[in-house]
PDB file of C-alpha atoms and ligand atoms in Angstrom:
ATOM      1  CA  MET A  42     -25.540  -9.785  -9.777  1.00 97.00           C
ATOM      2  CA  ASN A  43     -22.640  -8.844  -7.489  1.00 98.00           C
ATOM      3  CA  ILE A  44     -19.326  -7.629  -8.879  1.00 98.00           C
ATOM      4  CA  ALA A  45     -15.891  -7.443  -7.234  1.00 98.00           C
ATOM      5  CA  VAL A  46     -13.133  -5.336  -8.768  1.00 98.00           C
ATOM      6  CA  PHE A  47      -9.531  -6.374  -8.002  1.00 98.00           C
ATOM      7  CA  ALA A  48      -7.034  -3.495  -8.353  1.00 98.00           C
ATOM      8  CA  SER A  49      -3.581  -2.542  -7.082  1.00 97.00           C
ATOM      9  CA  GLY A  50      -2.960   0.984  -8.338  1.00 97.00           C
ATOM     10  CA  ARG A  51      -4.555   4.158  -9.637  1.00 98.00           C
ATOM     11  CA  GLY A  52      -8.028   2.750 -10.106  1.00 98.00           C
ATOM     12  CA  THR A  53      -9.233   4.754 -13.101  1.00 98.00           C
ATOM     13  CA  ASN A  54     -10.898   1.642 -14.512  1.00 98.00           C
ATOM     14  CA  PHE A  55     -12.479   1.004 -11.124  1.00 98.00           C
ATOM     15  CA  SER A  56     -13.935   4.531 -11.251  1.00 98.00           C
ATOM     16  CA  ALA A  57     -15.189   3.970 -14.811  1.00 98.00           C
ATOM     17  CA  VAL A  58     -17.095   0.915 -13.552  1.00 98.00           C
ATOM     18  CA  VAL A  59     -18.457   2.892 -10.578  1.00 98.00           C
ATOM     19  CA  ARG A  60     -19.737   5.586 -12.981  1.00 98.00           C
ATOM     20  CA  ALA A  61     -21.351   3.028 -15.312  1.00 98.00           C
ATOM     21  CA  VAL A  62     -23.137   1.352 -12.389  1.00 98.00           C
ATOM     22  CA  LYS A  63     -24.324   4.705 -11.015  1.00 98.00           C
ATOM     23  CA  ALA A  64     -25.567   5.744 -14.464  1.00 98.00           C
ATOM     24  CA  GLY A  65     -27.527   2.492 -14.755  1.00 98.00           C
ATOM     25  CA  LYS A  66     -25.493   1.345 -17.785  1.00 98.00           C
ATOM     26  CA  ILE A  67     -24.438  -1.727 -15.806  1.00 98.00           C
ATOM     27  CA  LYS A  68     -27.389  -3.165 -13.941  1.00 98.00           C
ATOM     28  CA  ALA A  69     -25.478  -4.864 -11.138  1.00 98.00           C
ATOM     29  CA  ASN A  70     -24.161  -4.200  -7.680  1.00 98.00           C
ATOM     30  CA  LEU A  71     -20.506  -3.215  -7.345  1.00 98.00           C
ATOM     31  CA  ALA A  72     -20.137  -4.925  -3.996  1.00 98.00           C
ATOM     32  CA  LEU A  73     -16.422  -5.108  -3.287  1.00 98.00           C
ATOM     33  CA  LEU A  74     -12.956  -3.777  -4.061  1.00 98.00           C
ATOM     34  CA  VAL A  75     -10.143  -6.254  -3.431  1.00 98.00           C
ATOM     35  CA  CYS A  76      -6.798  -4.480  -3.149  1.00 98.00           C
ATOM     36  CA  ASP A  77      -3.354  -5.828  -2.274  1.00 96.00           C
ATOM     37  CA  ASN A  78      -1.761  -2.399  -1.790  1.00 95.00           C
ATOM     38  CA  PRO A  79      -2.948  -0.231   1.135  1.00 94.00           C
ATOM     39  CA  GLY A  80      -1.306   2.894  -0.352  1.00 96.00           C
ATOM     40  CA  ALA A  81      -3.052   2.576  -3.733  1.00 98.00           C
ATOM     41  CA  GLN A  82      -5.152   5.471  -5.046  1.00 98.00           C
ATOM     42  CA  VAL A  83      -7.968   3.040  -5.766  1.00 98.00           C
ATOM     43  CA  VAL A  84      -8.573   2.646  -2.025  1.00 98.00           C
ATOM     44  CA  GLY A  85      -9.520   6.332  -1.705  1.00 98.00           C
ATOM     45  CA  ARG A  86     -11.752   6.065  -4.768  1.00 98.00           C
ATOM     46  CA  ALA A  87     -13.625   3.120  -3.211  1.00 98.00           C
ATOM     47  CA  ARG A  88     -13.933   4.912   0.112  1.00 98.00           C
ATOM     48  CA  ARG A  89     -15.438   7.993  -1.592  1.00 98.00           C
ATOM     49  CA  ALA A  90     -17.811   5.807  -3.611  1.00 98.00           C
ATOM     50  CA  GLY A  91     -18.918   3.972  -0.448  1.00 98.00           C
ATOM     51  CA  ILE A  92     -17.807   0.565  -1.682  1.00 98.00           C
ATOM     52  CA  LYS A  93     -16.626  -2.136   0.697  1.00 98.00           C
ATOM     53  CA  ILE A  94     -12.856  -2.602   0.628  1.00 98.00           C
ATOM     54  CA  ALA A  95     -10.996  -5.862   1.253  1.00 98.00           C
ATOM     55  CA  LEU A  96      -7.339  -5.038   1.833  1.00 97.00           C
ATOM     56  CA  VAL A  97      -5.404  -8.262   1.534  1.00 95.00           C
ATOM     57  CA  THR A  98      -1.648  -7.870   1.424  1.00 89.00           C
ATOM     58  CA  ARG A  99       0.875 -10.520   0.473  1.00 78.00           C
ATOM     59  CA  LYS A 100       3.381  -9.409   3.143  1.00 71.00           C
ATOM     60  CA  GLU A 101       1.235 -10.319   6.074  1.00 57.00           C
ATOM     61  CA  LEU A 102       0.109 -13.548   4.397  1.00 55.00           C
ATOM     62  CA  SER A 103       3.292 -15.099   3.085  1.00 66.00           C
ATOM     63  CA  ALA A 104       1.776 -18.139   1.389  1.00 86.00           C
ATOM     64  CA  LYS A 105      -0.183 -17.559  -1.806  1.00 88.00           C
ATOM     65  CA  GLU A 106      -2.810 -20.090  -0.763  1.00 89.00           C
ATOM     66  CA  GLU A 107      -3.439 -18.222   2.480  1.00 91.00           C
ATOM     67  CA  PHE A 108      -3.610 -14.913   0.576  1.00 92.00           C
ATOM     68  CA  GLU A 109      -6.159 -16.308  -1.886  1.00 95.00           C
ATOM     69  CA  ASN A 110      -8.188 -18.054   0.811  1.00 95.00           C
ATOM     70  CA  LYS A 111      -8.622 -14.724   2.525  1.00 95.00           C
ATOM     71  CA  ILE A 112      -9.836 -13.213  -0.765  1.00 97.00           C
ATOM     72  CA  ILE A 113     -12.207 -16.158  -1.338  1.00 98.00           C
ATOM     73  CA  ALA A 114     -13.727 -15.590   2.114  1.00 98.00           C
ATOM     74  CA  TYR A 115     -14.560 -11.986   1.138  1.00 98.00           C
ATOM     75  CA  LEU A 116     -15.961 -13.119  -2.231  1.00 98.00           C
ATOM     76  CA  GLN A 117     -18.215 -15.631  -0.499  1.00 98.00           C
ATOM     77  CA  GLU A 118     -19.325 -13.145   2.132  1.00 98.00           C
ATOM     78  CA  CYS A 119     -20.342 -10.669  -0.605  1.00 98.00           C
ATOM     79  CA  LYS A 120     -21.831 -13.419  -2.848  1.00 98.00           C
ATOM     80  CA  ILE A 121     -19.704 -12.300  -5.805  1.00 98.00           C
ATOM     81  CA  ASP A 122     -20.757 -13.502  -9.275  1.00 98.00           C
ATOM     82  CA  LEU A 123     -18.183 -11.677 -11.412  1.00 98.00           C
ATOM     83  CA  ILE A 124     -14.539 -10.771 -10.730  1.00 98.00           C
ATOM     84  CA  VAL A 125     -13.212  -7.796 -12.684  1.00 98.00           C
ATOM     85  CA  LEU A 126      -9.411  -7.466 -12.715  1.00 98.00           C
ATOM     86  CA  ALA A 127      -8.401  -3.844 -13.257  1.00 98.00           C
ATOM     87  CA  GLY A 128      -4.662  -3.451 -12.877  1.00 96.00           C
ATOM     88  CA  PHE A 129      -4.397  -6.166 -10.205  1.00 96.00           C
ATOM     89  CA  MET A 130      -0.693  -6.826 -10.115  1.00 90.00           C
ATOM     90  CA  CYS A 131      -0.785 -10.270  -8.453  1.00 90.00           C
ATOM     91  CA  LEU A 132      -0.913 -13.352 -10.629  1.00 89.00           C
ATOM     92  CA  LEU A 133      -3.770 -15.554  -9.410  1.00 94.00           C
ATOM     93  CA  SER A 134      -3.069 -19.263  -8.940  1.00 94.00           C
ATOM     94  CA  SER A 135      -4.424 -21.928 -11.296  1.00 96.00           C
ATOM     95  CA  ALA A 136      -6.607 -23.244  -8.467  1.00 96.00           C
ATOM     96  CA  PHE A 137      -8.183 -19.807  -7.961  1.00 97.00           C
ATOM     97  CA  VAL A 138      -8.738 -19.305 -11.708  1.00 97.00           C
ATOM     98  CA  ARG A 139     -10.294 -22.766 -12.069  1.00 97.00           C
ATOM     99  CA  ARG A 140     -12.601 -22.114  -9.139  1.00 97.00           C
ATOM    100  CA  TYR A 141     -13.989 -18.958 -10.795  1.00 97.00           C
ATOM    101  CA  SER A 142     -13.612 -20.148 -14.397  1.00 95.00           C
ATOM    102  CA  GLY A 143     -15.781 -18.126 -16.798  1.00 96.00           C
ATOM    103  CA  ARG A 144     -16.420 -15.550 -14.077  1.00 98.00           C
ATOM    104  CA  ILE A 145     -13.124 -13.613 -14.099  1.00 98.00           C
ATOM    105  CA  ILE A 146     -12.362 -10.966 -16.695  1.00 98.00           C
ATOM    106  CA  ASN A 147      -9.290  -8.784 -17.222  1.00 98.00           C
ATOM    107  CA  ILE A 148      -8.376  -5.676 -19.165  1.00 98.00           C
ATOM    108  CA  HIS A 149      -5.016  -5.324 -20.859  1.00 98.00           C
ATOM    109  CA  PRO A 150      -3.639  -2.219 -22.607  1.00 98.00           C
ATOM    110  CA  SER A 151      -2.602  -3.824 -25.916  1.00 98.00           C
ATOM    111  CA  LEU A 152      -4.067  -5.901 -28.693  1.00 98.00           C
ATOM    112  CA  LEU A 153      -3.419  -9.373 -27.283  1.00 98.00           C
ATOM    113  CA  PRO A 154      -1.606 -11.618 -27.964  1.00 98.00           C
ATOM    114  CA  SER A 155       0.888  -8.817 -28.627  1.00 98.00           C
ATOM    115  CA  PHE A 156       2.622  -7.035 -25.752  1.00 98.00           C
ATOM    116  CA  LYS A 157       1.546  -9.075 -22.743  1.00 97.00           C
ATOM    117  CA  GLY A 158       2.900  -8.162 -19.323  1.00 95.00           C
ATOM    118  CA  VAL A 159       3.078  -5.167 -17.049  1.00 95.00           C
ATOM    119  CA  GLN A 160       3.909  -2.409 -19.557  1.00 97.00           C
ATOM    120  CA  GLY A 161       1.830  -3.162 -22.637  1.00 98.00           C
ATOM    121  CA  ILE A 162       1.494   0.489 -23.693  1.00 98.00           C
ATOM    122  CA  LYS A 163       5.224   1.253 -23.480  1.00 98.00           C
ATOM    123  CA  ASP A 164       6.193  -2.009 -25.171  1.00 98.00           C
ATOM    124  CA  ALA A 165       3.957  -1.280 -28.195  1.00 98.00           C
ATOM    125  CA  PHE A 166       5.233   2.325 -28.346  1.00 98.00           C
ATOM    126  CA  ASP A 167       8.911   1.320 -28.097  1.00 98.00           C
ATOM    127  CA  TYR A 168       8.401  -1.423 -30.692  1.00 98.00           C
ATOM    128  CA  GLY A 169       7.284   1.209 -33.199  1.00 98.00           C
ATOM    129  CA  SER A 170       3.809  -0.260 -33.697  1.00 98.00           C
ATOM    130  CA  LYS A 171       1.451   1.853 -35.802  1.00 98.00           C
ATOM    131  CA  VAL A 172      -1.655   0.420 -34.157  1.00 98.00           C
ATOM    132  CA  THR A 173      -2.158  -0.847 -30.622  1.00 98.00           C
ATOM    133  CA  GLY A 174      -5.239  -0.989 -28.417  1.00 98.00           C
ATOM    134  CA  VAL A 175      -7.116  -2.554 -25.557  1.00 98.00           C
ATOM    135  CA  THR A 176      -8.286  -6.115 -24.908  1.00 98.00           C
ATOM    136  CA  VAL A 177     -10.914  -7.367 -22.457  1.00 98.00           C
ATOM    137  CA  HIS A 178     -10.735 -11.120 -21.988  1.00 98.00           C
ATOM    138  CA  PHE A 179     -11.776 -14.003 -19.771  1.00 98.00           C
ATOM    139  CA  VAL A 180      -8.962 -15.061 -17.472  1.00 97.00           C
ATOM    140  CA  ASP A 181      -7.432 -18.499 -17.832  1.00 96.00           C
ATOM    141  CA  GLU A 182      -4.395 -20.043 -16.202  1.00 93.00           C
ATOM    142  CA  LYS A 183      -1.845 -18.166 -18.357  1.00 93.00           C
ATOM    143  CA  MET A 184      -1.118 -14.451 -18.029  1.00 91.00           C
ATOM    144  CA  ASP A 185      -2.951 -12.106 -20.471  1.00 93.00           C
ATOM    145  CA  HIS A 186      -4.101 -15.123 -22.475  1.00 93.00           C
ATOM    146  CA  GLY A 187      -7.770 -16.138 -22.064  1.00 97.00           C
ATOM    147  CA  PRO A 188     -10.653 -15.911 -24.598  1.00 98.00           C
ATOM    148  CA  ILE A 189     -11.125 -12.397 -25.986  1.00 98.00           C
ATOM    149  CA  ILE A 190     -14.408 -10.595 -25.277  1.00 98.00           C
ATOM    150  CA  LEU A 191     -13.809  -7.155 -26.825  1.00 98.00           C
ATOM    151  CA  GLN A 192     -10.922  -5.344 -28.464  1.00 98.00           C
ATOM    152  CA  GLY A 193     -10.514  -1.761 -29.562  1.00 98.00           C
ATOM    153  CA  ALA A 194      -7.716  -0.300 -31.669  1.00 98.00           C
ATOM    154  CA  VAL A 195      -5.751   2.915 -31.188  1.00 98.00           C
ATOM    155  CA  ARG A 196      -3.576   4.405 -33.918  1.00 98.00           C
ATOM    156  CA  ILE A 197      -0.088   5.522 -32.869  1.00 98.00           C
ATOM    157  CA  GLU A 198       0.514   8.757 -34.774  1.00 98.00           C
ATOM    158  CA  GLU A 199       3.987  10.115 -35.555  1.00 98.00           C
ATOM    159  CA  ASN A 200       3.531  12.970 -33.105  1.00 98.00           C
ATOM    160  CA  ASP A 201       2.357  10.725 -30.257  1.00 98.00           C
ATOM    161  CA  THR A 202       4.474  10.508 -27.132  1.00 98.00           C
ATOM    162  CA  LEU A 203       4.223   7.683 -24.631  1.00 98.00           C
ATOM    163  CA  GLU A 204       2.159  10.023 -22.445  1.00 98.00           C
ATOM    164  CA  SER A 205      -0.305  10.968 -25.214  1.00 98.00           C
ATOM    165  CA  LEU A 206      -0.655   7.304 -26.150  1.00 98.00           C
ATOM    166  CA  GLU A 207      -1.390   6.406 -22.518  1.00 98.00           C
ATOM    167  CA  VAL A 208      -4.169   9.009 -22.466  1.00 98.00           C
ATOM    168  CA  LYS A 209      -5.748   7.512 -25.617  1.00 98.00           C
ATOM    169  CA  ILE A 210      -5.476   3.936 -24.297  1.00 98.00           C
ATOM    170  CA  HIS A 211      -7.009   4.786 -20.924  1.00 98.00           C
ATOM    171  CA  ARG A 212      -9.861   6.700 -22.579  1.00 98.00           C
ATOM    172  CA  LEU A 213     -10.661   3.605 -24.637  1.00 98.00           C
ATOM    173  CA  GLU A 214     -10.343   1.316 -21.594  1.00 98.00           C
ATOM    174  CA  HIS A 215     -12.910   3.381 -19.723  1.00 98.00           C
ATOM    175  CA  LYS A 216     -15.450   2.759 -22.526  1.00 98.00           C
ATOM    176  CA  LEU A 217     -14.610  -0.843 -23.348  1.00 98.00           C
ATOM    177  CA  TYR A 218     -14.508  -2.297 -19.821  1.00 98.00           C
ATOM    178  CA  PRO A 219     -17.964  -1.082 -18.712  1.00 98.00           C
ATOM    179  CA  GLU A 220     -19.343  -2.325 -22.048  1.00 98.00           C
ATOM    180  CA  ALA A 221     -17.850  -5.809 -21.549  1.00 98.00           C
ATOM    181  CA  ILE A 222     -19.202  -5.924 -17.983  1.00 98.00           C
ATOM    182  CA  ARG A 223     -22.633  -4.878 -19.217  1.00 98.00           C
ATOM    183  CA  LEU A 224     -22.610  -7.718 -21.772  1.00 98.00           C
ATOM    184  CA  PHE A 225     -21.594 -10.223 -19.079  1.00 98.00           C
ATOM    185  CA  THR A 226     -24.186  -9.064 -16.563  1.00 98.00           C
ATOM    186  CA  GLU A 227     -26.936  -9.175 -19.197  1.00 98.00           C
ATOM    187  CA  GLY A 228     -25.997 -12.790 -20.025  1.00 98.00           C
ATOM    188  CA  LYS A 229     -24.998 -11.851 -23.578  1.00 98.00           C
ATOM    189  CA  LEU A 230     -21.594 -13.584 -23.654  1.00 98.00           C
ATOM    190  CA  ARG A 231     -21.331 -17.211 -24.758  1.00 97.00           C
ATOM    191  CA  LEU A 232     -17.980 -18.887 -24.188  1.00 95.00           C
ATOM    192  CA  GLU A 233     -17.104 -22.002 -26.197  1.00 95.00           C
ATOM    193  CA  GLY A 234     -13.464 -23.071 -25.996  1.00 92.00           C
ATOM    194  CA  ARG A 235     -11.447 -19.981 -26.939  1.00 94.00           C
ATOM    195  CA  LYS A 236     -14.343 -18.338 -28.775  1.00 97.00           C
ATOM    196  CA  VAL A 237     -16.606 -15.736 -27.196  1.00 98.00           C
ATOM    197  CA  THR A 238     -19.771 -14.886 -29.085  1.00 98.00           C
ATOM    198  CA  ILE A 239     -21.995 -11.937 -28.276  1.00 98.00           C
ATOM    199  CA  LYS A 240     -25.723 -12.645 -28.468  1.00 92.00           C
TER     200      LYS A 240
HETATM  201  C1  GAR B 525      -4.785  -0.457 -16.994  1.00 63.40           C
HETATM  202  O1  GAR B 525      -4.184   0.219 -18.079  1.00 63.40           O
HETATM  203  C2  GAR B 525      -4.865  -1.937 -17.294  1.00 63.40           C
HETATM  204  O2  GAR B 525      -5.091  -2.199 -18.649  1.00 63.40           O
HETATM  205  C3  GAR B 525      -3.495  -2.419 -16.865  1.00 63.40           C
HETATM  206  O3  GAR B 525      -3.286  -1.746 -15.649  1.00 63.40           O
HETATM  207  C4  GAR B 525      -3.854  -0.440 -15.774  1.00 63.40           C
HETATM  208  C5  GAR B 525      -4.610  -0.095 -14.507  1.00 63.40           C
HETATM  209  O4  GAR B 525      -4.974   1.252 -14.536  1.00 63.40           O
HETATM  210  N1  GAR B 525      -3.459  -3.845 -16.704  1.00 63.40           N
HETATM  211  C6  GAR B 525      -2.439  -4.610 -17.132  1.00 63.40           C
HETATM  212  O5  GAR B 525      -1.430  -4.157 -17.629  1.00 63.40           O
HETATM  213  C7  GAR B 525      -2.656  -6.103 -16.958  1.00 63.40           C
HETATM  214  N2  GAR B 525      -1.609  -6.865 -17.554  1.00 63.40           N
HETATM  215  P1  GAR B 525      -5.999   1.841 -13.492  1.00 63.40           P
HETATM  216  O6  GAR B 525      -5.458   1.427 -12.102  1.00 63.40           O
HETATM  217  O7  GAR B 525      -5.959   3.327 -13.674  1.00 63.40           O
HETATM  218  O8  GAR B 525      -7.343   1.236 -13.772  1.00 63.40           O
END
C-alpha cells in the first residue's frame, strides 16, 4: 500500500509517520509528500527521509481545479492508496474528496465536533475547556467533519499554558495518527455511513 502525506507546515506528524513506517509499525510505503508551501519545515524533513516531494503551490496555479489536477497526477504516478492530511492548510474541493472517498484521513487537534478550524488547541484553551484532545477522521466534503476513526482526550490542568497544552496535544497526535494509519493499512476499518468500526 502506498501512502501520500499532505502537509503545509512544521511536519511533526509527517515525521511521526516516517518513524512508524521505519519501525515497521505501519507496513506500507510512504511514497510521497504533497506540500503547497516551499518554505515549510516539512520539506526538509522529507528530503532528509528520502521521500519524494511534490511541491504544488496555489500561486503559480491560480485555479483550484488546475492545482488539484496537478496533485492528482502525482498521486496517480505514485499509485497512492491512502491520503494522510497532516496540517494541510488548503481545503480540498468536493470533487477531489469524492474521487478519493474513504481513502483520505485527517488529524485535528480537538475533540470534534468541538473547535473545528485552524486553531483548535487555542480555541479550546481560550474557551476554558477542562478536557480537549485529538481526532483522526475520514475526510468528507465539510471541513473537520467526516466519520471519526480514533479520538484521544487531554486534560487541561489549571497550571497549563497554551504552550504546555500544545506539547501534550502534539505528543498524543504522534501516537494516534500512526495507529489510525496502521488500522487502515491492515484493512481493520469498516466505514458505514458516519460510523467507523474497528475489526
Ligand atoms: C497538527 O496539530 C494538526 O492537528 C493540525 O495542524 C497541525 C500540524 O502540525 N491540523 C489542523 O488544525 C486541521 N484543521 P505538524 O505540521 O507539526 O504535523
